[in-house]
Amino acid sequence: MDCVNVLLDGGKGGVESGLKNVSSHCSISEMDDYDLSKLLERPRLNIERQRSFDERSLSELSVGLARGLDHYESAYSPGRSALDTPASSARNSFEPHPMVADAWEALRRSLVHFRGQPVGTIAAYDHASEEVLNYDQVFVRDFVPSALAFLMNGEPDIVKNFLLKTLQLQGWEKRIDRFKLGEGAMPASFKVLHDPVRKTDTIVADFGESAIGRVAPIDSGFWWIILLRAYTKSTGDLSLAETPECQKGMRLILALCLSEGFDTFPTLLCADGCSMIDRRMGIYGYPIEIQSLFFMALRAALAMLKHDAEGKEFIERIVKRLHALSYHMRSYFWLDFQQLNDIYRYKTEEYSHTAVNKFNVIPDSIPDWVFDFMPTRGGYFIGNVSPARMDFRWFALGNCVAILSSLATPEQASAIMDLFEERWEELVGEMPLKICYPAIESHEWRIVTGCDPKNTRWSYHNGGSWPVLLWLLTAACIKTGRPQIARRAIDLAESRLLKDSWPEYYDGKLGRYIGKQARKYQTWSIAGYLVAKMMLEDPSHLGMISLEEDKQMKPVLKRSSSWTC
């Protein structure tokens, strides 16, 4: 039974016997039966939520935001309605958009309960769809915007429940066929099954053994650490992160990605389909999304790990990896007009440590589109860098997380925002936000995707427009002092999302059409909108999902000892 990930809960005895049958290697065996109601009653520190960033006062941001917000504050009346909107909004003069109340209602409909306690939100609440597939499950990555919405609204209990329940699932023995996954792997998703006859709840978890392509989700563990920090920053409750179980959970995740191997780069080597882009899309290697999340998770863990014997060992490894990773990403993944021109003039077949073209990239492999796409003002982290290969595609999540984690230097963060302004039609169009740009098509589509009928050009993960990314764009805009960009994107979303019943994604070069296989009432589309609205109304919320630049990691100015501009 070790390859069937099931948790039974029909009374205390049933839970204990059920878990022990599943796995004798559970990392939290002493907490097999999580009584969430008791955990929530534990005393917590009475600390007011931090309203500042890690290393600078919010007042600095407020000054920059004031000008950007003044011109549309007049559109809202100073009164507050009785709608179920963010608690923080009471401190502001914003009148909520009519669709905010609908969004909250839809979000609450998606709640999943285990033993009477909310533990997450399902991926989509689309009763019109004939095929449920796995959209009725709680996905780790999908729940993040929902969790942030509840935290911003002063409802942290569901987030705590989710963190504890997924931590418990991490301890299960995980097998795909005859191969055992690493102990620290987090599930991609889980499903709660209710038996009204036996009055039991059952959890079935998926660690990749049921996923398309059978790929384990590398990003789940990173999102879990990032969300744990967000919970801690939002509530001021340090006790959860400091529990032995959470400390061990973080160490197990870090052990998987900090292990030594044959890699010569500090980036993580990944299979296709290991992240939000969970189908074959040519992101194998060192995708920007995973590297940005890796960097952010390392920094978040660094702030939460205890300085005990076990923690110190990981802290030392994290610090070394962060320095190497920031240098590598800022040097080799960054692309702007000057850098593109330099790559275009690269010499090849260089040998020795003084080589400038260290990855032996052939200039003729640069796609034609990037020369027209790259403005003189702006830049971005490209999709992938590996031997003799550079994926020049632009990926939204990786670049936004790079800004939030301060993987991007302040200058690079500003350049990414410049790119949004310069290439608005391409990256935003009529519905924010393109998951990647441009789409691959024709012969390249057949080779890269394996003729995937769902990832046709300008659809789904192949250049589709995903409303959930609105919260990441908004957070990046606020951090870089460009709230007007976020406001413009939110206005676009508000013109369509409610009318279109909150689709999962949009198709077309401009994101004009509801996706051909998009689910309606997609939970993270709903939550992403709410989080974007609440952050724009109260920028102090950004502190739970943003990390300021580490002064010890100096911006890289040169790529090698032989580099010349």
Coordinates of C-alpha atoms in Angstrom, one line a residue:
M1 CA 0.0 0.0 0.0
D2 CA 3.0 2.3 0.0
C3 CA 2.2 3.6 -3.4
V4 CA -1.3 4.6 -2.6
N5 CA -1.3 8.0 -0.9
V6 CA -4.5 7.9 1.2
L7 CA -5.3 9.4 4.6
L8 CA -8.3 8.1 6.4
D9 CA -10.0 10.1 9.2
G10 CA -12.9 8.5 10.9
G11 CA -12.1 9.1 14.5
K12 CA -8.7 9.1 16.2
G13 CA -8.1 5.4 16.0
G14 CA -8.9 5.3 12.3
V15 CA -6.4 8.0 11.5
E16 CA -3.5 6.5 13.3
S17 CA -4.0 3.1 11.8
G18 CA -4.6 4.5 8.4
L19 CA -1.5 6.6 8.3
K20 CA 0.8 3.9 9.7
N21 CA -0.5 1.5 7.0
V22 CA 0.4 4.0 4.3
S23 CA 3.9 4.7 5.4
S24 CA 6.2 3.8 8.2
H25 CA 8.5 6.6 7.1
C26 CA 6.3 9.5 7.9
S27 CA 8.5 12.4 9.0
I28 CA 5.8 13.6 11.4
S29 CA 4.6 10.3 12.8
E30 CA 4.0 11.8 16.2
M31 CA 1.5 14.2 14.6
D32 CA -0.4 11.7 12.5
D33 CA -3.7 13.0 13.6
Y34 CA -3.7 16.7 13.2
D35 CA -6.5 18.1 15.3
L36 CA -6.6 21.4 13.5
S37 CA -9.1 23.0 15.9
K38 CA -6.7 22.4 18.8
L39 CA -3.8 23.7 16.8
L40 CA -5.7 26.9 16.1
E41 CA -6.3 27.3 19.8
R42 CA -2.6 27.3 20.6
P43 CA -1.4 30.6 22.0
R44 CA 0.1 32.8 19.4
L45 CA 2.2 35.9 19.7
N46 CA 0.1 39.1 19.9
I47 CA 2.1 41.0 17.3
E48 CA 0.5 43.5 14.9
R49 CA 1.0 42.6 11.2
Q50 CA 4.2 44.2 9.9
R51 CA 3.4 47.1 7.6
S52 CA 6.9 47.6 6.4
F53 CA 9.3 45.8 4.1
D54 CA 12.2 43.9 5.3
E55 CA 14.8 46.6 5.1
R56 CA 13.0 49.9 4.4
S57 CA 10.0 51.8 5.6
L58 CA 6.8 51.6 3.7
S59 CA 6.7 55.4 3.8
E60 CA 9.3 55.4 0.9
L61 CA 6.9 53.4 -1.2
S62 CA 3.9 55.5 -0.2
V63 CA 5.5 58.7 -1.5
G64 CA 6.0 57.1 -4.9
L65 CA 2.5 55.6 -4.9
A66 CA 0.8 58.8 -4.0
R67 CA 1.2 60.5 -7.4
G68 CA 0.2 57.3 -9.2
L69 CA -2.9 56.8 -7.2
D70 CA -4.1 60.4 -6.9
H71 CA -5.5 60.6 -10.4
Y72 CA -8.0 57.7 -9.9
E73 CA -8.8 58.0 -6.2
S74 CA -11.5 60.5 -7.2
A75 CA -13.3 57.7 -9.0
Y76 CA -14.1 56.1 -5.6
S77 CA -16.3 57.5 -2.9
P78 CA -14.9 57.8 0.6
G79 CA -17.7 55.6 2.1
R80 CA -17.4 51.8 2.7
S81 CA -20.1 49.3 1.7
A82 CA -21.0 46.3 3.7
L83 CA -19.6 43.9 1.1
D84 CA -17.5 41.0 2.1
T85 CA -14.3 42.7 1.0
P86 CA -10.8 42.9 2.5
A87 CA -10.7 44.0 6.1
S88 CA -7.8 46.2 5.3
S89 CA -9.9 48.2 2.9
A90 CA -11.7 49.9 5.8
R91 CA -8.5 51.9 6.3
N92 CA -8.7 53.3 2.7
S93 CA -11.0 55.5 0.7
F94 CA -11.6 53.0 -2.1
E95 CA -15.1 51.9 -2.9
P96 CA -14.9 48.3 -4.0
H97 CA -15.6 47.4 -7.6
P98 CA -19.0 45.7 -8.0
M99 CA -17.3 42.4 -9.0
V100 CA -15.2 42.3 -5.7
A101 CA -18.2 40.9 -3.8
D102 CA -18.9 38.3 -6.5
A103 CA -15.3 37.3 -6.4
W104 CA -15.3 36.7 -2.7
E105 CA -18.5 34.7 -2.9
A106 CA -17.0 32.6 -5.7
L107 CA -13.8 32.1 -3.7
R108 CA -15.7 30.9 -0.6
R109 CA -17.6 28.4 -2.7
S110 CA -14.4 26.8 -3.6
L111 CA -13.4 26.0 0.0
V112 CA -12.5 22.4 0.8
H113 CA -13.1 21.1 4.3
F114 CA -11.4 18.2 6.2
R115 CA -13.0 17.2 9.5
G116 CA -15.0 20.4 9.4
Q117 CA -11.9 22.6 9.0
P118 CA -11.1 24.5 5.8
V119 CA -7.8 23.2 4.3
G120 CA -7.7 24.7 0.8
T121 CA -9.6 25.7 -2.3
I122 CA -10.4 23.5 -5.3
A123 CA -8.8 24.5 -8.7
A124 CA -12.2 25.3 -10.4
Y125 CA -15.9 25.3 -9.5
D126 CA -17.2 24.8 -13.0
H127 CA -20.4 22.7 -12.8
A128 CA -21.0 23.3 -16.6
S129 CA -17.9 21.2 -17.5
E130 CA -18.6 17.6 -18.2
E131 CA -15.1 16.4 -17.3
V132 CA -13.9 17.2 -13.8
L133 CA -10.4 15.6 -14.3
N134 CA -8.3 17.0 -11.4
Y135 CA -9.9 20.4 -11.2
D136 CA -11.7 19.4 -8.0
Q137 CA -8.4 19.0 -6.1
V138 CA -6.5 21.4 -4.0
F139 CA -3.3 22.3 -5.8
V140 CA -0.4 23.7 -3.9
R141 CA 0.6 26.3 -6.4
D142 CA -3.1 27.2 -7.2
F143 CA -3.8 27.8 -3.5
V144 CA -1.1 30.5 -3.1
P145 CA -3.2 33.4 -4.4
S146 CA -6.2 32.1 -2.4
A147 CA -4.0 32.0 0.7
L148 CA -2.8 35.5 0.2
A149 CA -6.4 36.8 -0.3
F150 CA -7.4 35.2 3.0
L151 CA -4.3 36.6 4.8
M152 CA -5.0 40.1 3.5
N153 CA -8.6 39.8 4.6
G154 CA -7.6 38.8 8.2
E155 CA -8.5 35.1 7.8
P156 CA -5.2 33.2 8.5
D157 CA -6.7 30.0 9.9
I158 CA -7.3 28.3 6.5
V159 CA -3.7 29.1 5.5
K160 CA -2.4 27.6 8.7
N161 CA -4.6 24.5 8.2
F162 CA -3.3 24.1 4.6
L163 CA 0.4 24.5 5.6
L164 CA 0.0 21.8 8.3
K165 CA -2.0 19.4 6.1
T166 CA 0.5 19.6 3.2
L167 CA 3.4 19.2 5.7
Q168 CA 1.8 16.0 6.9
L169 CA 1.5 14.8 3.3
Q170 CA 5.2 15.5 2.8
G171 CA 5.9 12.7 5.3
W172 CA 4.2 10.0 3.3
E173 CA 6.3 7.5 1.4
K174 CA 6.0 8.4 -2.3
R175 CA 6.5 5.9 -5.1
I176 CA 5.9 6.0 -8.9
D177 CA 6.0 2.5 -10.2
R178 CA 9.0 1.0 -8.4
F179 CA 10.9 4.3 -7.8
K180 CA 10.8 6.1 -4.5
L181 CA 10.7 9.9 -4.6
G182 CA 12.7 12.1 -2.3
E183 CA 11.5 12.4 1.3
G184 CA 11.1 16.2 1.0
A185 CA 8.9 16.2 -2.1
M186 CA 5.6 18.1 -1.6
P187 CA 2.4 17.0 -3.4
A188 CA 1.2 18.6 -6.5
S189 CA -2.3 18.4 -5.2
F190 CA -4.7 16.5 -2.8
K191 CA -8.3 15.7 -2.8
V192 CA -10.7 15.3 0.1
L193 CA -13.3 12.5 -0.2
H194 CA -16.3 12.5 2.1
D195 CA -18.1 9.3 3.0
P196 CA -21.5 10.3 4.5
V197 CA -22.3 6.7 5.5
R198 CA -19.1 6.0 7.5
K199 CA -18.8 9.7 8.3
T200 CA -15.1 9.7 7.4
D201 CA -12.9 12.0 5.4
T202 CA -10.2 10.6 3.2
I203 CA -7.3 12.5 1.6
V204 CA -5.8 11.3 -1.6
A205 CA -2.6 13.0 -2.6
D206 CA -0.8 13.2 -6.0
F207 CA 2.9 13.6 -6.0
G208 CA 3.2 13.4 -9.8
E209 CA 2.2 9.7 -10.2
S210 CA -1.2 10.8 -11.7
A211 CA 0.0 14.0 -13.5
I212 CA 0.2 14.3 -17.2
G213 CA 3.7 13.1 -18.1
R214 CA 4.2 11.7 -14.5
V215 CA 6.4 14.7 -13.5
A216 CA 6.9 15.6 -9.9
P217 CA 6.2 19.3 -9.1
I218 CA 9.4 21.0 -8.2
D219 CA 7.7 24.3 -7.5
S220 CA 5.3 22.9 -4.8
G221 CA 8.0 22.9 -2.1
F222 CA 9.2 26.4 -3.0
W223 CA 5.7 27.8 -2.8
W224 CA 5.1 26.1 0.5
I225 CA 8.2 27.8 2.0
I226 CA 7.2 31.2 0.5
L227 CA 3.6 30.8 1.8
L228 CA 4.9 29.9 5.3
R229 CA 6.9 33.2 5.3
A230 CA 3.8 35.1 4.0
Y231 CA 1.8 33.7 6.9
T232 CA 4.4 34.6 9.4
K233 CA 4.8 38.2 8.0
S234 CA 1.1 38.7 7.8
T235 CA 0.1 37.5 11.3
G236 CA 3.2 38.1 13.3
D237 CA 2.8 34.5 14.5
L238 CA 6.3 33.1 14.7
S239 CA 5.3 29.9 16.5
L240 CA 4.2 28.0 13.4
A241 CA 7.4 28.4 11.5
E242 CA 9.4 27.6 14.6
T243 CA 7.7 24.2 15.3
P244 CA 10.0 21.2 14.9
E245 CA 7.7 19.9 12.2
C246 CA 7.9 23.1 10.0
Q247 CA 11.7 23.3 10.6
K248 CA 12.1 19.7 9.5
G249 CA 9.8 20.3 6.5
M250 CA 11.9 23.2 5.3
R251 CA 15.1 21.2 5.7
L252 CA 13.7 18.2 3.8
I253 CA 12.8 20.5 0.9
L254 CA 16.2 22.2 0.9
A255 CA 18.0 18.9 1.1
L256 CA 16.5 17.9 -2.2
C257 CA 17.6 21.0 -4.1
L258 CA 20.9 21.7 -2.3
S259 CA 22.3 18.2 -2.7
E260 CA 25.6 17.9 -4.6
G261 CA 25.8 16.2 -7.9
F262 CA 27.4 16.7 -11.3
D263 CA 26.1 20.1 -12.0
T264 CA 28.6 22.9 -12.8
F265 CA 25.9 25.6 -12.4
P266 CA 24.1 26.8 -9.2
T267 CA 20.7 26.6 -11.0
L268 CA 18.4 23.6 -10.7
L269 CA 18.2 21.1 -13.5
C270 CA 14.5 20.3 -14.3
A271 CA 12.3 18.2 -16.5
D272 CA 9.6 19.6 -18.7
G273 CA 6.3 20.0 -17.0
C274 CA 7.6 20.5 -13.5
S275 CA 5.9 23.8 -12.7
M276 CA 2.9 25.9 -13.7
I277 CA 3.7 25.0 -17.2
D278 CA 3.0 21.3 -16.5
R279 CA 3.0 20.0 -20.1
R280 CA 5.8 19.6 -22.6
M281 CA 6.8 23.1 -23.7
G282 CA 10.5 23.0 -24.1
I283 CA 11.3 24.4 -20.6
Y284 CA 13.5 21.4 -19.6
G285 CA 17.0 22.4 -18.4
Y286 CA 17.1 25.5 -16.2
P287 CA 13.8 27.3 -16.6
I288 CA 13.5 30.8 -15.2
E289 CA 10.3 30.1 -13.3
I290 CA 12.0 27.4 -11.1
Q291 CA 15.2 29.4 -10.7
S292 CA 13.3 32.5 -9.4
L293 CA 11.2 30.4 -7.1
F294 CA 14.3 28.6 -5.9
F295 CA 16.0 31.9 -5.1
M296 CA 13.0 33.2 -3.3
A297 CA 12.4 30.0 -1.3
L298 CA 16.1 30.0 -0.2
R299 CA 15.8 33.6 1.0
A300 CA 12.6 32.9 2.8
A301 CA 14.0 29.8 4.5
L302 CA 17.1 31.7 5.5
A303 CA 14.9 34.0 7.5
M304 CA 12.9 31.3 9.2
L305 CA 15.4 28.5 9.9
K306 CA 16.5 28.3 13.5
H307 CA 20.2 28.7 14.3
D308 CA 20.5 25.3 16.0
A309 CA 22.9 22.5 15.0
E310 CA 20.8 21.3 12.1
G311 CA 19.7 24.7 11.0
K312 CA 23.1 26.2 10.9
E313 CA 24.4 23.6 8.4
F314 CA 21.6 24.6 6.0
I315 CA 22.0 28.3 6.6
E316 CA 25.6 28.1 5.5
R317 CA 24.7 26.1 2.4
I318 CA 21.9 28.5 1.6
V319 CA 24.2 31.6 1.9
K320 CA 26.8 30.1 -0.5
R321 CA 24.1 29.0 -3.0
L322 CA 22.4 32.4 -3.0
H323 CA 25.7 34.2 -3.9
A324 CA 26.4 31.8 -6.7
L325 CA 22.8 31.8 -8.0
S326 CA 22.4 35.5 -8.0
Y327 CA 25.7 35.9 -9.9
H328 CA 24.8 33.3 -12.4
M329 CA 21.3 34.6 -13.1
R330 CA 22.2 38.2 -13.2
S331 CA 25.1 37.5 -15.5
Y332 CA 23.9 34.8 -17.9
F333 CA 20.1 35.0 -18.0
W334 CA 19.8 38.7 -18.3
L335 CA 19.0 40.2 -21.7
D336 CA 18.7 43.8 -22.8
F337 CA 19.5 45.6 -26.1
Q338 CA 23.2 45.8 -25.4
Q339 CA 23.5 42.2 -24.2
L340 CA 21.6 41.0 -27.3
N341 CA 24.0 42.9 -29.5
D342 CA 26.9 41.3 -27.7
I343 CA 25.5 37.8 -28.1
Y344 CA 24.9 38.5 -31.8
R345 CA 28.6 39.2 -32.1
Y346 CA 29.8 36.2 -30.1
K347 CA 32.8 34.2 -31.2
T348 CA 32.3 30.4 -30.8
E349 CA 34.5 27.5 -29.9
E350 CA 36.3 29.4 -27.2
Y351 CA 38.3 27.3 -24.8
S352 CA 39.7 28.3 -21.4
H353 CA 38.4 30.1 -18.3
T354 CA 38.7 33.4 -20.1
A355 CA 36.0 32.6 -22.6
V356 CA 33.2 35.2 -23.0
N357 CA 30.8 32.9 -24.8
K358 CA 30.9 30.4 -21.9
F359 CA 28.0 28.3 -23.1
N360 CA 29.2 28.2 -26.7
V361 CA 25.9 29.7 -28.0
I362 CA 25.9 29.9 -31.8
P363 CA 24.7 33.5 -32.8
D364 CA 22.8 32.1 -35.8
S365 CA 20.5 30.3 -33.3
I366 CA 19.1 33.6 -32.1
P367 CA 15.5 33.7 -33.3
D368 CA 14.5 36.5 -35.7
W369 CA 11.6 37.7 -33.5
V370 CA 13.8 38.7 -30.6
F371 CA 15.6 41.4 -32.6
D372 CA 12.3 43.2 -33.2
F373 CA 10.9 42.5 -29.7
M374 CA 13.8 43.9 -27.8
P375 CA 13.3 47.7 -27.2
T376 CA 16.3 50.0 -26.6
R377 CA 14.7 50.7 -23.2
G378 CA 14.0 47.5 -21.2
G379 CA 15.1 44.0 -20.5
Y380 CA 14.2 40.6 -19.0
F381 CA 15.5 37.3 -17.8
I382 CA 15.3 34.8 -20.6
G383 CA 13.6 31.5 -20.3
N384 CA 16.6 29.1 -20.1
V385 CA 20.4 28.9 -20.4
S386 CA 22.3 25.7 -20.9
P387 CA 25.2 24.5 -23.0
A388 CA 24.8 25.8 -26.6
R389 CA 21.2 26.8 -25.9
M390 CA 19.5 30.0 -24.9
D391 CA 15.7 30.1 -24.8
F392 CA 14.9 33.7 -25.5
R393 CA 11.2 33.5 -24.7
W394 CA 9.8 35.8 -22.1
F395 CA 8.1 34.1 -19.1
A396 CA 5.9 36.2 -16.9
L397 CA 6.0 34.3 -13.6
G398 CA 9.8 33.9 -13.5
N399 CA 10.4 37.6 -14.2
C400 CA 7.8 38.9 -11.7
V401 CA 9.1 36.6 -9.0
A402 CA 12.7 37.7 -9.8
I403 CA 11.5 41.2 -8.9
L404 CA 9.7 40.2 -5.8
S405 CA 12.6 38.1 -4.5
S406 CA 15.2 40.8 -5.5
L407 CA 16.9 38.3 -7.7
A408 CA 16.7 41.2 -10.1
T409 CA 18.8 44.2 -9.2
P410 CA 16.8 47.5 -8.8
E411 CA 18.1 48.4 -12.3
Q412 CA 17.0 45.1 -13.8
A413 CA 13.6 45.3 -12.1
S414 CA 13.1 48.8 -13.5
A415 CA 14.1 47.5 -17.0
I416 CA 11.5 44.6 -16.7
M417 CA 8.8 47.2 -16.0
D418 CA 10.1 49.3 -18.9
L419 CA 9.6 46.2 -21.1
F420 CA 6.0 46.0 -20.0
E421 CA 5.4 49.6 -21.0
E422 CA 7.2 49.3 -24.3
R423 CA 5.7 45.9 -25.3
W424 CA 2.2 46.2 -23.8
E425 CA 0.3 44.8 -26.8
E426 CA 2.5 41.7 -26.9
L427 CA 2.7 41.0 -23.2
V428 CA -0.7 42.2 -22.0
G429 CA -2.9 42.9 -24.9
E430 CA -6.6 42.8 -24.0
M431 CA -6.3 40.5 -21.0
P432 CA -3.4 40.2 -18.6
L433 CA -1.1 38.4 -18.7
K434 CA 0.8 36.4 -21.3
I435 CA 2.3 33.3 -19.6
C436 CA 5.1 33.4 -22.2
Y437 CA 6.0 35.2 -25.4
P438 CA 6.0 34.5 -28.2
A439 CA 4.0 31.3 -29.0
I440 CA 5.8 28.5 -30.8
E441 CA 4.1 27.2 -34.0
S442 CA 4.3 25.1 -37.1
H443 CA 7.3 22.8 -37.3
E444 CA 8.8 24.0 -34.0
W445 CA 5.4 23.4 -32.2
R446 CA 5.4 19.8 -33.5
I447 CA 8.9 19.1 -32.3
V448 CA 8.8 21.0 -29.0
T449 CA 5.3 20.0 -27.7
G450 CA 5.0 16.7 -29.5
C451 CA 1.9 18.0 -31.4
D452 CA 0.1 18.8 -28.1
P453 CA -3.5 19.7 -29.1
K454 CA -3.9 21.8 -25.9
N455 CA -0.8 23.9 -26.4
T456 CA -1.5 25.2 -29.9
R457 CA -0.2 28.6 -30.7
W458 CA -1.5 31.5 -28.5
S459 CA -3.4 29.0 -26.3
Y460 CA -3.0 27.6 -22.8
H461 CA 0.7 27.5 -21.9
N462 CA 1.8 28.4 -25.4
G463 CA 1.3 32.1 -25.3
G464 CA -2.1 32.0 -23.6
S465 CA -3.2 34.9 -21.3
W466 CA -3.6 33.9 -17.6
P467 CA -5.6 36.3 -15.3
V468 CA -4.0 34.7 -12.2
L469 CA -0.7 36.3 -13.1
L470 CA -2.4 39.7 -12.4
W471 CA -1.4 39.5 -8.7
L472 CA 2.2 38.9 -9.5
L473 CA 2.3 41.8 -12.0
T474 CA 0.6 44.1 -9.5
A475 CA 3.1 43.1 -6.7
A476 CA 6.0 43.8 -9.1
C477 CA 4.5 47.1 -10.1
I478 CA 4.1 48.3 -6.5
K479 CA 7.6 47.2 -5.6
T480 CA 9.1 49.1 -8.5
G481 CA 6.9 52.2 -7.9
R482 CA 4.8 51.7 -11.1
P483 CA 1.3 51.4 -9.8
Q484 CA -0.2 52.9 -12.9
I485 CA 0.8 49.8 -14.9
A486 CA -1.1 47.6 -12.4
R487 CA -4.1 49.8 -12.5
R488 CA -4.2 49.7 -16.3
A489 CA -4.0 45.9 -16.2
I490 CA -6.7 45.5 -13.5
D491 CA -9.0 47.8 -15.5
L492 CA -8.6 45.4 -18.5
A493 CA -9.4 42.4 -16.3
E494 CA -12.4 44.0 -14.8
S495 CA -13.9 44.6 -18.2
R496 CA -14.1 40.9 -18.9
L497 CA -13.5 38.5 -16.0
L498 CA -16.9 38.6 -14.3
K499 CA -18.8 38.7 -17.5
D500 CA -16.9 35.7 -18.8
S501 CA -17.4 33.7 -15.5
W502 CA -13.7 33.9 -14.4
P503 CA -12.0 31.7 -17.1
E504 CA -8.8 29.8 -16.4
Y505 CA -7.1 31.4 -19.5
Y506 CA -7.7 33.3 -22.7
D507 CA -6.5 32.5 -26.2
G508 CA -5.3 34.6 -29.1
K509 CA -2.4 36.9 -29.8
L510 CA -4.1 39.7 -27.8
G511 CA -5.9 37.4 -25.3
R512 CA -9.2 38.3 -26.7
Y513 CA -11.0 34.9 -26.6
I514 CA -11.9 32.6 -23.7
G515 CA -9.6 29.6 -23.9
K516 CA -10.9 26.7 -26.0
Q517 CA -10.5 24.3 -23.0
A518 CA -10.6 26.9 -20.2
R519 CA -12.6 26.1 -17.1
K520 CA -15.0 28.7 -15.8
Y521 CA -14.9 29.9 -12.1
Q522 CA -11.2 29.1 -12.0
T523 CA -10.3 29.7 -8.4
W524 CA -6.9 31.3 -8.9
S525 CA -8.3 33.6 -11.5
I526 CA -10.7 34.8 -8.9
A527 CA -8.1 35.0 -6.1
G528 CA -5.5 36.6 -8.3
Y529 CA -7.8 39.5 -9.0
L530 CA -8.7 39.9 -5.3
V531 CA -5.1 39.9 -4.3
A532 CA -4.2 42.5 -6.9
K533 CA -7.0 44.8 -5.8
M534 CA -6.1 44.5 -2.1
M535 CA -2.4 45.1 -2.7
L536 CA -3.2 48.2 -4.8
E537 CA -5.5 49.5 -2.1
D538 CA -3.1 48.7 0.8
P539 CA 0.5 48.5 -0.5
S540 CA 1.7 47.3 2.9
H541 CA 0.3 43.9 2.0
L542 CA 3.3 43.6 -0.4
G543 CA 5.6 42.9 2.6
M544 CA 4.3 39.4 3.0
I545 CA 5.4 38.4 -0.6
S546 CA 8.3 40.7 -1.2
L547 CA 12.0 40.5 -0.1
E548 CA 14.3 43.5 -0.3
E549 CA 17.7 43.3 -1.8
D550 CA 20.4 41.7 0.2
K551 CA 23.2 44.3 0.4
Q552 CA 25.8 41.6 0.5
M553 CA 24.9 40.4 -3.0
K554 CA 26.4 43.2 -5.0
P555 CA 25.0 43.7 -8.5
V556 CA 27.2 42.0 -11.1
L557 CA 28.9 44.4 -13.5
K558 CA 31.2 42.0 -15.4
R559 CA 30.6 38.5 -16.8
S560 CA 34.2 37.3 -16.7
S561 CA 37.7 38.6 -16.4
S562 CA 37.9 38.9 -20.2
W563 CA 34.6 40.7 -20.6
T564 CA 34.6 44.0 -22.5
C565 CA 31.6 46.1 -23.4

